[in-house]
Short mmCIF file of N, CA, C and O in Angstrom, two decimals:
data_model
loop_
_atom_site.label_atom_id
_atom_site.label_comp_id
_atom_site.label_asym_id
_atom_site.label_seq_id
_atom_site.Cartn_x
_atom_site.Cartn_y
_atom_site.Cartn_z
N MET A 1 7.87 -3.75 -4.68
CA MET A 1 6.87 -2.88 -5.24
C MET A 1 5.58 -2.97 -4.44
O MET A 1 5.25 -4.00 -3.89
N LEU A 2 4.83 -1.89 -4.43
CA LEU A 2 3.59 -1.87 -3.68
C LEU A 2 2.57 -2.86 -4.23
O LEU A 2 1.82 -3.47 -3.48
N ALA A 3 2.52 -3.02 -5.53
CA ALA A 3 1.54 -3.94 -6.11
C ALA A 3 1.75 -5.36 -5.60
O ALA A 3 0.81 -6.11 -5.43
N GLU A 4 2.99 -5.71 -5.34
CA GLU A 4 3.29 -7.05 -4.83
C GLU A 4 2.88 -7.19 -3.37
O GLU A 4 2.74 -8.28 -2.87
N LYS A 5 2.68 -6.06 -2.67
CA LYS A 5 2.31 -6.09 -1.26
C LYS A 5 0.81 -5.93 -1.08
O LYS A 5 0.33 -5.66 0.00
N GLY A 6 0.04 -6.04 -2.15
CA GLY A 6 -1.40 -6.00 -2.03
C GLY A 6 -2.03 -4.68 -2.45
O GLY A 6 -3.23 -4.52 -2.32
N ALA A 7 -1.25 -3.73 -2.91
CA ALA A 7 -1.83 -2.47 -3.36
C ALA A 7 -2.61 -2.72 -4.64
O ALA A 7 -2.26 -3.53 -5.46
N ASP A 8 -3.69 -2.03 -4.78
CA ASP A 8 -4.55 -2.24 -5.93
C ASP A 8 -5.36 -0.98 -6.16
O ASP A 8 -5.32 -0.05 -5.39
N THR A 9 -6.14 -0.97 -7.22
CA THR A 9 -7.03 0.15 -7.49
C THR A 9 -8.39 -0.13 -6.89
O THR A 9 -8.66 -1.23 -6.41
N ASP A 10 -9.27 0.84 -6.94
CA ASP A 10 -10.63 0.69 -6.43
C ASP A 10 -11.53 -0.02 -7.43
O ASP A 10 -12.70 -0.27 -7.15
N GLN A 11 -11.02 -0.38 -8.60
CA GLN A 11 -11.84 -0.98 -9.63
C GLN A 11 -12.54 -2.24 -9.16
O GLN A 11 -13.68 -2.49 -9.50
N ARG A 12 -11.86 -3.04 -8.39
CA ARG A 12 -12.45 -4.30 -7.93
C ARG A 12 -13.53 -4.08 -6.88
O ARG A 12 -14.47 -4.85 -6.78
N ILE A 13 -13.39 -3.03 -6.08
CA ILE A 13 -14.36 -2.75 -5.02
C ILE A 13 -15.50 -1.89 -5.57
O ILE A 13 -16.66 -2.19 -5.36
N ASN A 14 -15.17 -0.80 -6.24
CA ASN A 14 -16.12 0.07 -6.94
C ASN A 14 -17.36 0.39 -6.11
O ASN A 14 -18.49 0.18 -6.54
N GLY A 15 -17.16 0.89 -4.90
CA GLY A 15 -18.28 1.32 -4.07
C GLY A 15 -18.98 0.22 -3.29
O GLY A 15 -19.86 0.49 -2.49
N ARG A 16 -18.62 -1.04 -3.52
CA ARG A 16 -19.24 -2.15 -2.79
C ARG A 16 -18.62 -2.28 -1.40
O ARG A 16 -17.64 -1.63 -1.09
N SER A 17 -19.18 -3.11 -0.59
CA SER A 17 -18.65 -3.39 0.74
C SER A 17 -18.05 -4.79 0.73
O SER A 17 -18.75 -5.77 0.98
N PRO A 18 -16.77 -4.90 0.44
CA PRO A 18 -16.17 -6.24 0.33
C PRO A 18 -15.92 -6.86 1.70
O PRO A 18 -15.89 -6.17 2.71
N ARG A 19 -15.75 -8.15 1.70
CA ARG A 19 -15.34 -8.88 2.89
C ARG A 19 -13.95 -9.44 2.61
O ARG A 19 -13.69 -9.96 1.53
N PHE A 20 -13.09 -9.34 3.61
CA PHE A 20 -11.73 -9.86 3.48
C PHE A 20 -11.56 -10.99 4.47
O PHE A 20 -12.06 -10.94 5.59
N LEU A 21 -10.84 -11.99 4.06
CA LEU A 21 -10.54 -13.12 4.92
C LEU A 21 -9.04 -13.12 5.19
O LEU A 21 -8.23 -13.10 4.27
N PHE A 22 -8.69 -13.10 6.47
CA PHE A 22 -7.29 -13.12 6.87
C PHE A 22 -7.01 -14.42 7.59
O PHE A 22 -7.76 -14.81 8.48
N ARG A 23 -5.94 -15.05 7.22
CA ARG A 23 -5.53 -16.27 7.91
C ARG A 23 -4.11 -16.08 8.39
O ARG A 23 -3.26 -15.58 7.67
N ALA A 24 -3.87 -16.50 9.61
CA ALA A 24 -2.53 -16.38 10.18
C ALA A 24 -2.19 -17.68 10.89
O ALA A 24 -3.00 -18.21 11.65
N ASN A 25 -1.02 -18.17 10.64
CA ASN A 25 -0.55 -19.37 11.32
C ASN A 25 0.13 -18.94 12.61
O ASN A 25 1.30 -18.61 12.64
N THR A 26 -0.65 -18.91 13.68
CA THR A 26 -0.13 -18.44 14.97
C THR A 26 -0.11 -19.55 16.02
O THR A 26 0.25 -19.30 17.15
N ASP A 27 -0.56 -20.72 15.65
CA ASP A 27 -0.64 -21.84 16.58
C ASP A 27 -1.48 -21.50 17.81
O ASP A 27 -1.24 -22.01 18.90
N GLY A 28 -2.42 -20.56 17.66
CA GLY A 28 -3.30 -20.18 18.77
C GLY A 28 -2.63 -19.40 19.86
O GLY A 28 -3.15 -19.28 20.96
N LYS A 29 -1.45 -18.86 19.61
CA LYS A 29 -0.67 -18.19 20.66
C LYS A 29 -0.84 -16.67 20.67
O LYS A 29 -0.12 -15.99 21.35
N PHE A 30 -1.77 -16.14 19.92
CA PHE A 30 -1.92 -14.69 19.91
C PHE A 30 -3.15 -14.28 20.72
O PHE A 30 -4.10 -15.03 20.85
N LYS A 31 -3.09 -13.08 21.29
CA LYS A 31 -4.22 -12.55 22.04
C LYS A 31 -4.97 -11.51 21.21
O LYS A 31 -6.15 -11.31 21.40
N LYS A 32 -4.25 -10.83 20.34
CA LYS A 32 -4.89 -9.86 19.47
C LYS A 32 -4.08 -9.71 18.19
O LYS A 32 -2.90 -10.03 18.13
N MET A 33 -4.75 -9.23 17.17
CA MET A 33 -4.11 -9.00 15.88
C MET A 33 -4.59 -7.63 15.40
O MET A 33 -5.76 -7.27 15.60
N ILE A 34 -3.71 -6.86 14.81
CA ILE A 34 -4.08 -5.55 14.28
C ILE A 34 -4.00 -5.62 12.76
O ILE A 34 -2.98 -6.01 12.20
N VAL A 35 -5.11 -5.25 12.13
CA VAL A 35 -5.19 -5.22 10.67
C VAL A 35 -5.25 -3.76 10.26
O VAL A 35 -6.07 -3.00 10.78
N GLU A 36 -4.37 -3.37 9.34
CA GLU A 36 -4.34 -1.99 8.87
C GLU A 36 -4.89 -1.92 7.46
O GLU A 36 -4.46 -2.68 6.59
N ILE A 37 -5.83 -1.02 7.23
CA ILE A 37 -6.40 -0.78 5.90
C ILE A 37 -5.95 0.62 5.49
O ILE A 37 -6.16 1.58 6.22
N THR A 38 -5.34 0.73 4.33
CA THR A 38 -4.84 2.00 3.84
C THR A 38 -5.40 2.28 2.46
O THR A 38 -5.45 1.39 1.62
N SER A 39 -5.81 3.51 2.26
CA SER A 39 -6.31 3.94 0.96
C SER A 39 -5.45 5.09 0.47
O SER A 39 -5.17 6.03 1.22
N LEU A 40 -4.99 5.00 -0.76
CA LEU A 40 -4.12 6.02 -1.34
C LEU A 40 -4.79 6.68 -2.53
O LEU A 40 -5.51 6.03 -3.28
N THR A 41 -4.49 7.96 -2.74
CA THR A 41 -4.90 8.60 -3.98
C THR A 41 -4.00 8.06 -5.09
O THR A 41 -2.90 7.56 -4.82
N PRO A 42 -4.43 8.15 -6.35
CA PRO A 42 -3.56 7.68 -7.44
C PRO A 42 -2.19 8.36 -7.43
O PRO A 42 -1.18 7.70 -7.69
N ASN A 43 -2.12 9.65 -7.12
CA ASN A 43 -0.83 10.34 -7.07
C ASN A 43 0.06 9.77 -5.97
O ASN A 43 1.26 9.59 -6.17
N SER A 44 -0.51 9.48 -4.81
CA SER A 44 0.27 8.88 -3.72
C SER A 44 0.78 7.51 -4.12
O SER A 44 1.94 7.17 -3.88
N TYR A 45 -0.10 6.71 -4.72
CA TYR A 45 0.30 5.37 -5.15
C TYR A 45 1.46 5.46 -6.16
O TYR A 45 2.46 4.76 -6.03
N ASN A 46 1.31 6.32 -7.16
CA ASN A 46 2.36 6.45 -8.18
C ASN A 46 3.68 6.91 -7.58
O ASN A 46 4.74 6.41 -7.94
N TYR A 47 3.62 7.86 -6.63
CA TYR A 47 4.85 8.32 -5.98
C TYR A 47 5.49 7.20 -5.17
O TYR A 47 6.68 6.92 -5.31
N LEU A 48 4.71 6.57 -4.30
CA LEU A 48 5.27 5.52 -3.44
C LEU A 48 5.77 4.33 -4.24
O LEU A 48 6.82 3.75 -3.92
N ASN A 49 5.06 3.96 -5.29
CA ASN A 49 5.47 2.85 -6.14
C ASN A 49 6.79 3.17 -6.84
O ASN A 49 7.72 2.35 -6.84
N SER A 50 6.89 4.35 -7.43
CA SER A 50 8.12 4.71 -8.15
C SER A 50 9.28 4.92 -7.18
O SER A 50 10.42 4.56 -7.49
N ALA A 51 9.02 5.47 -5.99
CA ALA A 51 10.08 5.65 -5.00
C ALA A 51 10.60 4.30 -4.52
O ALA A 51 11.81 4.12 -4.32
N SER A 52 9.68 3.35 -4.35
CA SER A 52 10.09 2.00 -3.95
C SER A 52 10.95 1.34 -5.02
O SER A 52 11.97 0.72 -4.72
N MET A 53 10.53 1.49 -6.28
CA MET A 53 11.32 0.92 -7.38
C MET A 53 12.68 1.59 -7.47
O MET A 53 13.69 0.93 -7.71
N ALA A 54 12.73 2.92 -7.27
CA ALA A 54 14.00 3.64 -7.34
C ALA A 54 14.94 3.17 -6.24
O ALA A 54 16.12 2.96 -6.48
N ALA A 55 14.42 2.99 -5.04
CA ALA A 55 15.25 2.52 -3.93
C ALA A 55 15.78 1.12 -4.21
O ALA A 55 16.94 0.81 -3.92
N GLU A 56 14.94 0.28 -4.79
CA GLU A 56 15.34 -1.09 -5.14
C GLU A 56 16.43 -1.09 -6.21
O GLU A 56 17.40 -1.83 -6.13
N LYS A 57 16.27 -0.22 -7.21
CA LYS A 57 17.22 -0.18 -8.32
C LYS A 57 18.53 0.48 -7.92
O LYS A 57 19.57 0.19 -8.49
N ASN A 58 18.50 1.42 -6.94
CA ASN A 58 19.71 2.11 -6.52
C ASN A 58 20.72 1.15 -5.92
O ASN A 58 21.92 1.43 -5.91
N GLU A 59 20.25 0.03 -5.41
CA GLU A 59 21.16 -0.96 -4.83
C GLU A 59 21.94 -1.71 -5.91
O GLU A 59 22.95 -2.31 -5.64
N ASP A 60 21.43 -1.67 -7.13
CA ASP A 60 22.07 -2.37 -8.25
C ASP A 60 22.63 -1.34 -9.21
O ASP A 60 21.89 -0.67 -9.92
N GLY A 61 23.93 -1.19 -9.25
CA GLY A 61 24.57 -0.20 -10.09
C GLY A 61 24.38 -0.41 -11.57
O GLY A 61 24.61 0.50 -12.37
N LEU A 62 23.94 -1.59 -11.99
CA LEU A 62 23.76 -1.87 -13.41
C LEU A 62 22.34 -1.62 -13.90
O LEU A 62 22.06 -1.71 -15.10
N SER A 63 21.43 -1.31 -12.99
CA SER A 63 20.02 -1.11 -13.37
C SER A 63 19.81 0.25 -14.00
O SER A 63 20.52 1.21 -13.75
N GLU A 64 18.76 0.30 -14.82
CA GLU A 64 18.36 1.56 -15.44
C GLU A 64 17.79 2.49 -14.38
O GLU A 64 17.09 2.06 -13.46
N LYS A 65 18.05 3.79 -14.51
CA LYS A 65 17.58 4.78 -13.56
C LYS A 65 16.05 4.83 -13.57
O LYS A 65 15.41 4.77 -14.61
N VAL A 66 15.45 4.95 -12.38
CA VAL A 66 14.00 5.06 -12.24
C VAL A 66 13.67 6.50 -11.89
O VAL A 66 14.23 7.07 -10.96
N ILE A 67 12.74 7.10 -12.63
CA ILE A 67 12.30 8.46 -12.34
C ILE A 67 11.16 8.39 -11.34
O ILE A 67 10.17 7.71 -11.57
N VAL A 68 11.32 9.08 -10.22
CA VAL A 68 10.31 9.08 -9.17
C VAL A 68 9.19 10.05 -9.55
O VAL A 68 9.44 11.21 -9.85
N PHE A 69 7.95 9.55 -9.55
CA PHE A 69 6.78 10.33 -9.91
C PHE A 69 6.60 11.50 -8.96
O PHE A 69 6.80 11.39 -7.75
N ASN A 70 6.20 12.65 -9.50
CA ASN A 70 5.75 13.77 -8.68
C ASN A 70 4.80 14.61 -9.51
O ASN A 70 4.77 14.53 -10.73
N ASN A 71 3.99 15.41 -8.85
CA ASN A 71 3.08 16.30 -9.54
C ASN A 71 3.38 17.76 -9.20
O ASN A 71 2.50 18.60 -9.22
N ILE A 72 4.62 18.04 -8.90
CA ILE A 72 5.05 19.39 -8.55
C ILE A 72 5.32 20.17 -9.83
O ILE A 72 6.06 19.72 -10.70
N GLU A 73 4.71 21.35 -9.93
CA GLU A 73 4.94 22.23 -11.08
C GLU A 73 5.28 23.62 -10.56
O GLU A 73 4.53 24.19 -9.76
N ASN A 74 6.39 24.17 -11.05
CA ASN A 74 6.84 25.51 -10.64
C ASN A 74 6.94 25.63 -9.12
O ASN A 74 6.61 26.66 -8.54
N GLY A 75 7.35 24.59 -8.47
CA GLY A 75 7.54 24.61 -7.02
C GLY A 75 6.28 24.39 -6.20
O GLY A 75 6.33 24.40 -4.98
N LEU A 76 5.14 24.21 -6.85
CA LEU A 76 3.89 24.02 -6.12
C LEU A 76 3.26 22.68 -6.48
O LEU A 76 3.33 22.25 -7.63
N GLY A 77 2.63 22.08 -5.52
CA GLY A 77 1.94 20.83 -5.79
C GLY A 77 1.81 20.00 -4.53
O GLY A 77 2.40 20.29 -3.51
N ILE A 78 0.99 19.00 -4.64
CA ILE A 78 0.78 18.07 -3.54
C ILE A 78 0.98 16.67 -4.12
O ILE A 78 0.39 16.33 -5.13
N ILE A 79 1.82 15.89 -3.48
CA ILE A 79 2.05 14.54 -3.97
C ILE A 79 0.76 13.74 -3.94
O ILE A 79 0.37 13.13 -4.90
N GLY A 80 0.03 13.75 -2.84
CA GLY A 80 -1.22 12.99 -2.78
C GLY A 80 -1.71 12.85 -1.37
O GLY A 80 -1.20 13.49 -0.45
N GLY A 81 -2.70 12.01 -1.19
CA GLY A 81 -3.28 11.81 0.12
C GLY A 81 -3.35 10.34 0.50
O GLY A 81 -3.21 9.46 -0.34
N VAL A 82 -3.54 10.11 1.78
CA VAL A 82 -3.63 8.75 2.29
C VAL A 82 -4.62 8.73 3.45
O VAL A 82 -4.71 9.69 4.21
N ALA A 83 -5.39 7.68 3.55
CA ALA A 83 -6.27 7.45 4.70
C ALA A 83 -5.91 6.08 5.26
O ALA A 83 -5.71 5.13 4.51
N GLN A 84 -5.82 6.00 6.56
CA GLN A 84 -5.38 4.76 7.19
C GLN A 84 -6.24 4.49 8.42
O GLN A 84 -6.61 5.41 9.15
N ARG A 85 -6.56 3.23 8.62
CA ARG A 85 -7.32 2.85 9.80
C ARG A 85 -6.85 1.48 10.27
O ARG A 85 -6.59 0.60 9.45
N GLU A 86 -6.75 1.33 11.57
CA GLU A 86 -6.36 0.06 12.16
C GLU A 86 -7.57 -0.57 12.87
O GLU A 86 -8.33 0.14 13.52
N TYR A 87 -7.70 -1.87 12.71
CA TYR A 87 -8.74 -2.62 13.39
C TYR A 87 -8.07 -3.65 14.29
O TYR A 87 -7.19 -4.38 13.84
N GLU A 88 -8.50 -3.71 15.52
CA GLU A 88 -7.95 -4.70 16.44
C GLU A 88 -8.90 -5.88 16.53
O GLU A 88 -10.10 -5.72 16.76
N ILE A 89 -8.36 -7.06 16.31
CA ILE A 89 -9.13 -8.29 16.40
C ILE A 89 -8.64 -9.03 17.64
O ILE A 89 -7.49 -9.46 17.69
N ALA A 90 -9.52 -9.15 18.62
CA ALA A 90 -9.15 -9.83 19.85
C ALA A 90 -9.61 -11.27 19.80
O ALA A 90 -10.62 -11.59 19.18
N ARG A 91 -8.87 -12.11 20.43
CA ARG A 91 -9.21 -13.54 20.46
C ARG A 91 -10.25 -13.82 21.49
O ARG A 91 -10.37 -13.29 22.51
#
């Protein structure tokens, strides 16, 4: 699930400028690291989260069916939006 991979709402940030601390056990052998920051609309999050759960449950024939979220009505709609940015951290 996305929530287990660090997905969250904006409630904790709420317009502030947070600082994130990343630690990696690389034994000093890296020259650069790329950090990706992704922001999803609530509709995108709900779709991706439910699609991930559906894919996970499809592997288990005994699991209850998961309905994948969508906001399509009468053939029209947009699932959602995403913004992504990568930051390169050089040693």
